[in-house]
mmCIF file of C-alpha atoms and ligand atoms in Angstrom:
data_model
loop_
_atom_site.group_PDB
_atom_site.id
_atom_site.type_symbol
_atom_site.label_atom_id
_atom_site.label_comp_id
_atom_site.label_asym_id
_atom_site.label_seq_id
_atom_site.Cartn_x
_atom_site.Cartn_y
_atom_site.Cartn_z
ATOM 1 C CA MET A 1490 113.254 97.390 93.518
ATOM 2 C CA LYS A 1491 114.277 94.387 95.594
ATOM 3 C CA VAL A 1492 113.532 95.691 99.059
ATOM 4 C CA TYR A 1493 110.010 97.019 99.523
ATOM 5 C CA LEU A 1494 108.579 99.321 102.159
ATOM 6 C CA SER A 1495 106.061 96.834 103.532
ATOM 7 C CA PRO A 1496 105.486 93.784 101.326
ATOM 8 C CA PRO A 1497 102.680 91.314 102.103
ATOM 9 C CA VAL A 1498 103.516 88.101 103.964
ATOM 10 C CA MET A 1499 101.338 84.989 103.771
ATOM 11 C CA ASN A 1500 101.218 82.407 106.557
ATOM 12 C CA ALA A 1501 102.657 79.171 105.192
ATOM 13 C CA ASP A 1502 99.724 77.191 103.769
ATOM 14 C CA VAL A 1503 96.987 78.875 105.821
ATOM 15 C CA GLU A 1504 95.668 81.335 103.235
ATOM 16 C CA ARG A 1505 96.212 78.851 100.399
ATOM 17 C CA ARG A 1506 93.964 76.313 102.163
ATOM 18 C CA LEU A 1507 91.285 78.903 102.913
ATOM 19 C CA VAL A 1508 91.276 80.115 99.302
ATOM 20 C CA ALA A 1509 90.954 76.500 98.104
ATOM 21 C CA GLU A 1510 88.043 76.045 100.515
ATOM 22 C CA ALA A 1511 86.373 79.180 99.136
ATOM 23 C CA PHE A 1512 87.017 77.994 95.598
ATOM 24 C CA ASP A 1513 85.552 74.544 96.271
ATOM 25 C CA SER A 1514 82.477 76.023 97.949
ATOM 26 C CA GLY A 1515 81.525 77.606 94.625
ATOM 27 C CA TYR A 1516 81.310 81.067 96.176
ATOM 28 C CA ILE A 1517 83.806 83.210 94.295
ATOM 29 C CA ALA A 1518 82.223 86.659 94.368
ATOM 30 C CA PRO A 1519 80.416 88.560 95.602
ATOM 31 C CA CYS A 1520 79.630 87.610 99.189
ATOM 32 C CA GLY A 1521 79.843 84.062 100.458
ATOM 33 C CA PRO A 1522 80.689 82.281 103.693
ATOM 34 C CA MET A 1523 84.283 83.592 103.927
ATOM 35 C CA VAL A 1524 83.056 87.190 103.858
ATOM 36 C CA GLU A 1525 80.685 86.426 106.726
ATOM 37 C CA LEU A 1526 83.453 84.614 108.617
ATOM 38 C CA LEU A 1527 85.891 87.517 108.170
ATOM 39 C CA GLU A 1528 83.270 90.022 109.325
ATOM 40 C CA ARG A 1529 82.410 87.932 112.392
ATOM 41 C CA GLU A 1530 86.009 87.241 113.388
ATOM 42 C CA ALA A 1531 87.007 90.889 112.870
ATOM 43 C CA ALA A 1532 84.079 92.098 114.994
ATOM 44 C CA GLU A 1533 85.210 89.744 117.770
ATOM 45 C CA ARG A 1534 88.901 90.522 117.494
ATOM 46 C CA PHE A 1535 88.486 94.309 117.384
ATOM 47 C CA GLY A 1536 85.447 94.577 119.671
ATOM 48 C CA PHE A 1537 83.012 96.340 117.346
ATOM 49 C CA ARG A 1538 79.291 95.509 117.251
ATOM 50 C CA LYS A 1539 79.270 95.204 113.469
ATOM 51 C CA THR A 1540 81.671 95.137 110.545
ATOM 52 C CA LEU A 1541 81.333 95.251 106.778
ATOM 53 C CA ALA A 1542 84.048 93.819 104.530
ATOM 54 C CA THR A 1543 84.607 96.086 101.519
ATOM 55 C CA ALA A 1544 86.550 96.062 98.267
ATOM 56 C CA SER A 1545 88.961 98.675 99.679
ATOM 57 C CA GLY A 1546 89.443 101.099 102.527
ATOM 58 C CA THR A 1547 88.653 103.930 100.132
ATOM 59 C CA ILE A 1548 85.269 102.449 99.283
ATOM 60 C CA ALA A 1549 84.468 102.020 103.006
ATOM 61 C CA LEU A 1550 84.893 105.796 103.316
ATOM 62 C CA ASP A 1551 82.799 106.272 100.177
ATOM 63 C CA LEU A 1552 79.978 104.332 101.860
ATOM 64 C CA LEU A 1553 80.214 106.544 104.947
ATOM 65 C CA ALA A 1554 80.010 109.660 102.757
ATOM 66 C CA ARG A 1555 76.852 108.247 101.165
ATOM 67 C CA ALA A 1556 75.419 107.304 104.559
ATOM 68 C CA LEU A 1557 75.982 110.921 105.671
ATOM 69 C CA ASP A 1558 74.268 112.099 102.490
ATOM 70 C CA ILE A 1559 77.129 114.456 101.655
ATOM 71 C CA HIS A 1560 76.097 117.356 99.427
ATOM 72 C CA PRO A 1561 78.140 120.000 97.571
ATOM 73 C CA GLY A 1562 79.341 122.628 100.021
ATOM 74 C CA ASP A 1563 79.180 120.422 103.122
ATOM 75 C CA LYS A 1564 82.207 121.015 105.349
ATOM 76 C CA ILE A 1565 84.392 118.192 106.650
ATOM 77 C CA LEU A 1566 87.266 118.662 109.093
ATOM 78 C CA VAL A 1567 90.112 116.328 108.222
ATOM 79 C CA SER A 1568 93.734 115.465 109.028
ATOM 80 C CA ASP A 1569 96.197 117.591 107.067
ATOM 81 C CA LEU A 1570 98.898 114.920 107.231
ATOM 82 C CA THR A 1571 97.278 111.970 105.490
ATOM 83 C CA PHE A 1572 96.812 109.991 102.316
ATOM 84 C CA ILE A 1573 94.235 111.457 99.943
ATOM 85 C CA GLY A 1574 92.242 108.210 100.151
ATOM 86 C CA SER A 1575 90.955 109.529 103.498
ATOM 87 C CA ILE A 1576 88.868 112.190 101.822
ATOM 88 C CA ALA A 1577 88.693 111.435 98.089
ATOM 89 C CA ALA A 1578 85.128 110.087 98.207
ATOM 90 C CA PHE A 1579 83.804 112.978 100.298
ATOM 91 C CA VAL A 1580 85.433 115.544 98.023
ATOM 92 C CA THR A 1581 84.095 113.797 94.925
ATOM 93 C CA MET A 1582 80.607 114.217 96.383
ATOM 94 C CA GLY A 1583 81.257 117.940 96.732
ATOM 95 C CA ALA A 1584 82.358 118.204 100.356
ATOM 96 C CA GLU A 1585 84.730 121.035 101.206
ATOM 97 C CA PRO A 1586 87.658 119.804 103.326
ATOM 98 C CA ILE A 1587 89.208 121.956 106.048
ATOM 99 C CA PHE A 1588 92.632 120.687 107.041
ATOM 100 C CA ILE A 1589 93.682 120.283 110.679
ATOM 101 C CA ASP A 1590 97.384 120.120 111.444
ATOM 102 C CA ALA A 1591 99.147 117.335 113.319
ATOM 103 C CA ASP A 1592 100.050 117.107 116.997
ATOM 104 C CA PRO A 1593 103.866 117.037 117.302
ATOM 105 C CA GLN A 1594 103.705 114.245 119.924
ATOM 106 C CA THR A 1595 101.554 111.839 117.902
ATOM 107 C CA TRP A 1596 101.668 113.127 114.299
ATOM 108 C CA CYS A 1597 97.880 112.610 114.259
ATOM 109 C CA MET A 1598 95.138 115.289 114.298
ATOM 110 C CA ASP A 1599 95.764 117.927 116.980
ATOM 111 C CA PRO A 1600 92.682 117.964 119.273
ATOM 112 C CA HIS A 1601 93.250 121.626 120.227
ATOM 113 C CA LEU A 1602 93.156 122.667 116.591
ATOM 114 C CA LEU A 1603 90.057 120.541 116.048
ATOM 115 C CA GLU A 1604 88.357 122.360 118.913
ATOM 116 C CA ALA A 1605 89.148 125.707 117.266
ATOM 117 C CA ALA A 1606 87.987 124.391 113.882
ATOM 118 C CA LEU A 1607 84.658 123.254 115.312
ATOM 119 C CA GLN A 1608 84.123 126.742 116.714
ATOM 120 C CA ARG A 1609 84.649 128.128 113.238
ATOM 121 C CA TYR A 1610 82.641 125.359 111.526
ATOM 122 C CA PRO A 1611 80.126 124.018 114.074
ATOM 123 C CA GLN A 1612 77.901 122.782 111.253
ATOM 124 C CA ALA A 1613 80.618 120.502 109.806
ATOM 125 C CA LYS A 1614 79.163 117.183 108.636
ATOM 126 C CA ALA A 1615 82.046 115.015 109.835
ATOM 127 C CA VAL A 1616 85.547 114.872 111.234
ATOM 128 C CA ILE A 1617 87.909 112.401 109.562
ATOM 129 C CA ALA A 1618 91.010 111.756 111.650
ATOM 130 C CA THR A 1619 93.797 109.539 110.320
ATOM 131 C CA ASP A 1620 95.823 107.100 112.410
ATOM 132 C CA LEU A 1621 99.285 107.773 111.067
ATOM 133 C CA TYR A 1622 101.807 105.032 110.236
ATOM 134 C CA GLY A 1623 100.243 102.607 112.708
ATOM 135 C CA GLN A 1624 99.676 104.964 115.625
ATOM 136 C CA SER A 1625 96.151 105.730 116.867
ATOM 137 C CA CYS A 1626 94.927 109.292 116.985
ATOM 138 C CA ASP A 1627 93.775 110.594 120.385
ATOM 139 C CA ILE A 1628 90.208 109.343 119.888
ATOM 140 C CA ASP A 1629 88.840 110.299 123.315
ATOM 141 C CA ALA A 1630 90.071 113.895 122.990
ATOM 142 C CA LEU A 1631 88.764 114.195 119.428
ATOM 143 C CA ALA A 1632 85.438 112.567 120.359
ATOM 144 C CA ALA A 1633 85.020 114.999 123.272
ATOM 145 C CA CYS A 1634 85.396 117.924 120.821
ATOM 146 C CA CYS A 1635 82.889 116.358 118.417
ATOM 147 C CA ALA A 1636 80.372 115.658 121.183
ATOM 148 C CA LYS A 1637 79.967 119.394 121.840
ATOM 149 C CA THR A 1638 78.692 120.063 118.330
ATOM 150 C CA GLY A 1639 77.217 116.631 117.608
ATOM 151 C CA THR A 1640 79.661 116.133 114.741
ATOM 152 C CA LYS A 1641 80.291 112.576 113.528
ATOM 153 C CA LEU A 1642 83.823 111.300 114.138
ATOM 154 C CA ILE A 1643 85.276 108.925 111.553
ATOM 155 C CA VAL A 1644 88.687 107.393 112.172
ATOM 156 C CA ASP A 1645 90.675 106.467 109.088
ATOM 157 C CA ALA A 1646 92.458 103.554 110.714
ATOM 158 C CA ALA A 1647 93.653 102.149 107.373
ATOM 159 C CA GLU A 1648 97.234 102.066 108.659
ATOM 160 C CA SER A 1649 96.602 101.067 112.282
ATOM 161 C CA VAL A 1650 94.977 97.628 112.085
ATOM 162 C CA GLY A 1651 95.978 95.794 115.270
ATOM 163 C CA ALA A 1652 97.075 98.935 117.122
ATOM 164 C CA THR A 1653 95.380 99.872 120.384
ATOM 165 C CA TYR A 1654 94.248 103.067 122.095
ATOM 166 C CA ARG A 1655 93.771 102.853 125.883
ATOM 167 C CA GLY A 1656 93.429 99.096 125.468
ATOM 168 C CA ARG A 1657 90.778 99.328 122.729
ATOM 169 C CA ALA A 1658 91.238 98.471 119.065
ATOM 170 C CA SER A 1659 92.147 101.426 116.845
ATOM 171 C CA GLY A 1660 89.066 103.384 115.797
ATOM 172 C CA LYS A 1661 86.910 102.043 118.643
ATOM 173 C CA GLY A 1662 85.032 104.931 120.245
ATOM 174 C CA ALA A 1663 84.472 106.817 117.002
ATOM 175 C CA TRP A 1664 81.136 106.853 115.179
ATOM 176 C CA ALA A 1665 82.784 104.645 112.558
ATOM 177 C CA ALA A 1666 86.263 103.454 111.631
ATOM 178 C CA ILE A 1667 87.706 102.053 108.432
ATOM 179 C CA TYR A 1668 90.566 99.583 108.011
ATOM 180 C CA SER A 1669 92.571 98.837 104.872
ATOM 181 C CA PHE A 1670 93.756 95.395 103.770
ATOM 182 C CA ASN A 1671 95.661 96.720 100.776
ATOM 183 C CA GLY A 1672 98.831 94.857 99.782
ATOM 184 C CA ASN A 1673 101.243 97.105 101.669
ATOM 185 C CA LYS A 1674 99.265 97.326 104.923
ATOM 186 C CA ILE A 1675 99.949 95.206 108.001
ATOM 187 C CA ILE A 1676 97.561 92.457 106.906
ATOM 188 C CA THR A 1677 96.111 92.088 103.442
ATOM 189 C CA THR A 1678 93.323 90.513 101.444
ATOM 190 C CA GLY A 1679 95.171 91.355 98.250
ATOM 191 C CA GLY A 1680 93.059 94.497 98.136
ATOM 192 C CA GLY A 1681 90.206 95.169 100.505
ATOM 193 C CA GLY A 1682 89.020 97.039 103.529
ATOM 194 C CA MET A 1683 86.492 97.135 106.311
ATOM 195 C CA LEU A 1684 83.971 99.412 107.927
ATOM 196 C CA LEU A 1685 83.640 98.957 111.689
ATOM 197 C CA SER A 1686 81.114 100.549 114.022
ATOM 198 C CA ASP A 1687 79.010 100.052 117.123
ATOM 199 C CA ASP A 1688 76.123 101.735 115.290
ATOM 200 C CA GLU A 1689 74.425 98.656 113.834
ATOM 201 C CA ALA A 1690 71.938 100.651 111.761
ATOM 202 C CA LEU A 1691 74.836 102.512 110.135
ATOM 203 C CA VAL A 1692 76.599 99.291 109.125
ATOM 204 C CA ASP A 1693 73.304 97.848 107.816
ATOM 205 C CA LEU A 1694 72.766 100.992 105.739
ATOM 206 C CA CYS A 1695 76.324 100.841 104.373
ATOM 207 C CA ARG A 1696 75.865 97.162 103.536
ATOM 208 C CA LYS A 1697 72.859 98.082 101.427
ATOM 209 C CA LEU A 1698 74.697 101.022 99.821
ATOM 210 C CA SER A 1699 77.597 98.689 98.995
ATOM 211 C CA ALA A 1700 75.233 96.569 96.886
ATOM 212 C CA GLN A 1701 73.961 99.408 94.669
ATOM 213 C CA ALA A 1702 71.342 100.334 97.297
ATOM 214 C CA ARG A 1703 69.096 97.567 96.098
ATOM 215 C CA GLU A 1704 65.840 97.395 98.054
ATOM 216 C CA ASP A 1705 64.337 94.150 99.238
ATOM 217 C CA PHE A 1706 62.098 93.626 96.205
ATOM 218 C CA PRO A 1707 61.929 90.803 93.661
ATOM 219 C CA TRP A 1708 63.057 93.292 90.994
ATOM 220 C CA TYR A 1709 65.798 95.962 91.140
ATOM 221 C CA GLU A 1710 64.207 98.744 93.176
ATOM 222 C CA HIS A 1711 66.225 101.809 94.258
ATOM 223 C CA GLN A 1712 65.214 104.596 96.612
ATOM 224 C CA ARG A 1713 68.714 106.067 96.587
ATOM 225 C CA VAL A 1714 72.026 105.606 94.811
ATOM 226 C CA GLY A 1715 74.747 103.328 96.140
ATOM 227 C CA THR A 1716 77.815 101.733 94.642
ATOM 228 C CA GLN A 1717 79.504 98.331 94.273
ATOM 229 C CA GLY A 1718 81.792 98.058 97.250
ATOM 230 C CA ARG A 1719 81.733 94.499 98.475
ATOM 231 C CA MET A 1720 84.692 92.241 99.088
ATOM 232 C CA SER A 1721 84.905 89.018 97.099
ATOM 233 C CA ASN A 1722 84.729 85.658 98.865
ATOM 234 C CA ILE A 1723 88.229 84.797 97.603
ATOM 235 C CA SER A 1724 89.734 87.973 99.055
ATOM 236 C CA ALA A 1725 87.924 87.320 102.315
ATOM 237 C CA ALA A 1726 89.452 83.826 102.497
ATOM 238 C CA ILE A 1727 92.913 85.407 102.403
ATOM 239 C CA GLY A 1728 91.738 87.905 105.012
ATOM 240 C CA VAL A 1729 90.571 85.201 107.433
ATOM 241 C CA GLY A 1730 94.051 83.637 107.381
ATOM 242 C CA GLN A 1731 95.743 87.002 107.736
ATOM 243 C CA LEU A 1732 93.510 88.084 110.613
ATOM 244 C CA ARG A 1733 94.023 84.828 112.508
ATOM 245 C CA HIS A 1734 97.758 85.499 112.365
ATOM 246 C CA LEU A 1735 97.644 89.233 113.029
ATOM 247 C CA ASP A 1736 99.516 88.782 116.307
ATOM 248 C CA ALA A 1737 102.469 87.246 114.456
ATOM 249 C CA ALA A 1738 102.481 90.234 112.099
ATOM 250 C CA LEU A 1739 102.436 92.619 115.070
ATOM 251 C CA ARG A 1740 105.314 90.763 116.723
ATOM 252 C CA ASP A 1741 107.382 90.858 113.536
ATOM 253 C CA LYS A 1742 106.708 94.566 112.998
ATOM 254 C CA ALA A 1743 107.705 95.361 116.585
ATOM 255 C CA THR A 1744 110.913 93.372 116.096
ATOM 256 C CA VAL A 1745 111.768 95.328 112.945
ATOM 257 C CA TRP A 1746 111.024 98.637 114.699
ATOM 258 C CA ASP A 1747 113.197 97.651 117.679
ATOM 259 C CA ALA A 1748 116.022 96.691 115.336
ATOM 260 C CA TRP A 1749 115.779 100.079 113.638
ATOM 261 C CA GLU A 1750 115.704 101.803 117.015
ATOM 262 C CA ALA A 1751 118.847 100.007 118.172
ATOM 263 C CA ARG A 1752 120.686 100.965 114.981
ATOM 264 C CA LEU A 1753 119.507 104.569 114.838
ATOM 265 C CA ARG A 1754 120.249 105.362 118.473
ATOM 266 C CA THR A 1755 123.853 106.182 117.617
ATOM 267 C CA ARG A 1756 123.016 108.179 114.494
ATOM 268 C CA PRO A 1757 122.837 111.969 114.942
ATOM 269 C CA TRP A 1758 120.930 112.332 111.675
ATOM 270 C CA ALA A 1759 117.845 110.334 112.654
ATOM 271 C CA THR A 1760 114.990 110.505 115.168
ATOM 272 C CA LEU A 1761 112.259 107.858 115.152
ATOM 273 C CA MET A 1762 108.628 108.921 115.097
ATOM 274 C CA PRO A 1763 107.376 109.604 118.654
ATOM 275 C CA THR A 1764 105.303 106.915 120.372
ATOM 276 C CA ALA A 1765 102.122 108.148 122.040
ATOM 277 C CA SER A 1766 101.721 107.069 125.669
ATOM 278 C CA TYR A 1767 97.993 106.329 125.264
ATOM 279 C CA GLY A 1768 98.337 103.261 123.079
ATOM 280 C CA VAL A 1769 100.344 100.621 121.290
ATOM 281 C CA SER A 1770 101.285 101.242 117.658
ATOM 282 C CA ASN A 1771 101.202 98.368 115.183
ATOM 283 C CA ARG A 1772 104.601 99.635 113.979
ATOM 284 C CA TRP A 1773 103.426 99.514 110.367
ATOM 285 C CA LEU A 1774 106.310 101.666 109.155
ATOM 286 C CA ALA A 1775 109.490 102.840 110.824
ATOM 287 C CA VAL A 1776 109.389 106.551 110.084
ATOM 288 C CA ILE A 1777 112.193 108.931 110.962
ATOM 289 C CA THR A 1778 112.856 112.630 110.831
ATOM 290 C CA LEU A 1779 116.239 113.595 109.427
ATOM 291 C CA GLN A 1780 118.725 116.200 110.547
ATOM 292 C CA GLY A 1781 121.252 117.263 107.921
ATOM 293 C CA ILE A 1782 120.022 114.866 105.231
ATOM 294 C CA ASP A 1783 117.555 115.757 102.509
ATOM 295 C CA PRO A 1784 114.871 113.014 102.561
ATOM 296 C CA PHE A 1785 114.253 113.331 98.824
ATOM 297 C CA LYS A 1786 117.959 112.731 98.137
ATOM 298 C CA ALA A 1787 117.848 109.743 100.508
ATOM 299 C CA VAL A 1788 114.921 108.218 98.592
ATOM 300 C CA GLU A 1789 116.935 108.575 95.380
ATOM 301 C CA ALA A 1790 120.151 107.140 96.836
ATOM 302 C CA LEU A 1791 118.347 104.113 98.245
ATOM 303 C CA ALA A 1792 116.345 103.544 95.049
ATOM 304 C CA ALA A 1793 119.646 103.426 93.126
ATOM 305 C CA VAL A 1794 120.489 100.197 94.975
ATOM 306 C CA GLY A 1795 116.996 98.730 94.741
ATOM 307 C CA ILE A 1796 115.698 99.806 98.151
ATOM 308 C CA GLU A 1797 112.282 101.432 98.435
ATOM 309 C CA SER A 1798 111.794 104.300 100.902
ATOM 310 C CA ARG A 1799 109.338 107.194 100.824
ATOM 311 C CA PRO A 1800 108.857 110.749 101.957
ATOM 312 C CA LEU A 1801 105.997 111.292 104.416
ATOM 313 C CA TRP A 1802 102.507 112.041 103.132
ATOM 314 C CA LYS A 1803 102.580 115.455 101.537
ATOM 315 C CA PRO A 1804 100.210 117.619 103.622
ATOM 316 C CA MET A 1805 96.807 118.116 102.031
ATOM 317 C CA HIS A 1806 96.947 121.900 102.364
ATOM 318 C CA LEU A 1807 100.015 121.873 100.073
ATOM 319 C CA GLN A 1808 98.289 119.847 97.363
ATOM 320 C CA PRO A 1809 97.531 121.884 94.231
ATOM 321 C CA VAL A 1810 94.035 120.401 94.067
ATOM 322 C CA PHE A 1811 93.175 121.833 97.524
ATOM 323 C CA GLN A 1812 94.723 125.276 97.017
ATOM 324 C CA SER A 1813 91.555 127.186 97.842
ATOM 325 C CA CYS A 1814 90.623 125.207 100.981
ATOM 326 C CA ASP A 1815 90.749 126.581 104.527
ATOM 327 C CA SER A 1816 93.052 125.023 107.121
ATOM 328 C CA LEU A 1817 94.138 125.318 110.750
ATOM 329 C CA LEU A 1818 97.900 125.027 110.740
ATOM 330 C CA SER A 1819 100.675 124.909 113.307
ATOM 331 C CA GLY A 1820 103.476 124.084 110.866
ATOM 332 C CA VAL A 1821 103.955 120.539 112.169
ATOM 333 C CA SER A 1822 102.860 118.572 109.103
ATOM 334 C CA GLU A 1823 104.791 120.865 106.773
ATOM 335 C CA ARG A 1824 107.969 120.430 108.834
ATOM 336 C CA LEU A 1825 107.497 116.644 108.973
ATOM 337 C CA PHE A 1826 107.089 116.475 105.201
ATOM 338 C CA GLU A 1827 110.293 118.429 104.733
ATOM 339 C CA CYS A 1828 112.414 116.156 106.937
ATOM 340 C CA GLY A 1829 110.576 112.830 107.229
ATOM 341 C CA LEU A 1830 111.447 109.470 105.681
ATOM 342 C CA CYS A 1831 109.643 106.102 105.735
ATOM 343 C CA LEU A 1832 112.166 103.287 106.022
ATOM 344 C CA PRO A 1833 111.669 99.748 104.720
ATOM 345 C CA SER A 1834 109.741 97.926 107.429
ATOM 346 C CA GLY A 1835 108.814 94.559 105.938
ATOM 347 C CA ARG A 1836 108.315 91.664 108.326
ATOM 348 C CA ASN A 1837 111.187 89.833 106.647
ATOM 349 C CA LEU A 1838 113.585 92.763 106.418
ATOM 350 C CA ARG A 1839 117.059 91.402 106.983
ATOM 351 C CA PRO A 1840 119.537 92.906 109.467
ATOM 352 C CA GLU A 1841 122.152 93.125 106.665
ATOM 353 C CA THR A 1842 119.760 95.281 104.649
ATOM 354 C CA MET A 1843 119.263 97.626 107.599
ATOM 355 C CA ASP A 1844 123.018 97.920 107.996
ATOM 356 C CA GLU A 1845 123.368 98.665 104.279
ATOM 357 C CA ILE A 1846 120.733 101.408 104.508
ATOM 358 C CA ILE A 1847 122.465 102.960 107.521
ATOM 359 C CA LYS A 1848 125.770 102.933 105.642
ATOM 360 C CA ILE A 1849 124.263 104.722 102.634
ATOM 361 C CA MET A 1850 122.567 107.279 104.869
ATOM 362 C CA ASP A 1851 125.846 107.922 106.708
ATOM 363 C CA THR A 1852 127.418 108.979 103.397
ATOM 364 C CA LEU A 1853 124.637 111.524 102.784
ATOM 365 C CA CYS A 1854 125.220 113.786 105.756
HETATM 366 C C1 PLP B 292 95.906 102.859 102.571
HETATM 367 C C2 PLP B 292 95.153 104.026 103.054
HETATM 368 C C3 PLP B 292 93.833 104.288 102.642
HETATM 369 C C4 PLP B 292 93.152 103.571 101.528
HETATM 370 O O1 PLP B 292 93.001 102.220 101.697
HETATM 371 P P1 PLP B 292 92.782 101.325 100.377
HETATM 372 O O2 PLP B 292 92.396 99.995 100.958
HETATM 373 O O3 PLP B 292 94.079 101.298 99.660
HETATM 374 O O4 PLP B 292 91.687 101.929 99.590
HETATM 375 C C5 PLP B 292 93.158 105.351 103.210
HETATM 376 N N1 PLP B 292 93.733 106.118 104.127
HETATM 377 C C6 PLP B 292 95.000 105.922 104.543
HETATM 378 C C7 PLP B 292 95.563 106.819 105.581
HETATM 379 C C8 PLP B 292 95.755 104.881 104.013
HETATM 380 O O5 PLP B 292 97.035 104.715 104.388
#
C-alpha cells in the first residue's frame, strides 16, 4: 500500500518539540503535565466542563460501561452502522445490544427508530450513537427521546473530532462523548482517546476507574474494579501539538472533500455521502455510494495498484457474533454496506492520485 485511507500528519517540528519537552521533564508515563495540558486545552476547545485523556477511544467507552455498572442482561440501544469498538466493552460486560438503523439523510442513528426502541425497551441502560465518518448524529433529537425515559445518551464521536452540531462541538449535549486519537483519525496521539462530559462527577469517577479504581489510601485499597486506561505523557505531548493545529487538519480535509466532489460530479457511478444541514462535518473520510460498481471489486482493483479503500462498516445486525440480538431496521445500513466505498482522504492526497482512482473506477462500470 502506498496510498492510505487517512494517514497521520505531524505539524513540522511542533510535536517533536513537545515530545522532547515531555521527555526532558522526566514524565514518560503514566500521567504528567502534558496529559493535564491536553485535557485542559481540549476542554476549552470543545466546550466541555471536564475531559479525561485515555489510552484509546475504546477504553473511554469501557470506563463509561463501568461507570454505568453494566451487568449481564442490561439492554443498550446502539447504532447499527458503526465500528464494533462502539460497543465491545459493554458487550464484554454482558450488555445485550439492540441495533438501531441509520437515517438516510445523515447515516447516523435514526431518531424515529430510537423513539420506537425506547418504547420497547424503556429500561435500557444507555444509548450509544455513533457520529459516522466525521458527521455528527442528531444529538438534540436523540437526547429528546432519551429524556423521556431518563436513558443516558453516549455519543461515540471517535470519528468526528472537530465537527460541529448546531455550533457546538460533536458530542456536546450528550451525557458523555468519546473521541479517538488513533493513527487514522483526524488528529492522533499515536493511539489514544478522550472522554468528554459536562458531568464533572462522572469524569472524576472515570478517572479513578482508569487507574484501577484505586482509593485514596496509602496502600492499594479497592472498593470496586477498574482498569488501566490512562494516556501516557508522551502520547499527550503529540496530542497537544495535534490539537493546537486541528483547524489546519479540518481545512485540509475540507479541501480534499471538495476536490473529490468536483471530480465526482460528472461521474454517474458515484454519489457522495449526504451532508446534514444541522452541522459541519470534519470530512474525515470521503465516502460514496456506487451505482453499477461492486464496492468489493473496487477495493480489490485499487489495492492492486497500492491504493487503500474500504467498504463501509458492516452493520452490526449482520455480524455473526450478534446473530441473536434484536434490532430496529429500515434497510438503510444494509443498503449502504452493499454499495458504499470509503475513498482515500489523507490530508496530503495528491490530485494525480484522485485522477488515477477515478480512471480505475471508470473501467469498472
Ligand atoms: C476508531 C473508532 C473507535 C475506537 O477508537 P480507538 O481509539 O481506536 O479505540 C470507536 N468507535 C468508532 C466509530 C471508531 O471509528
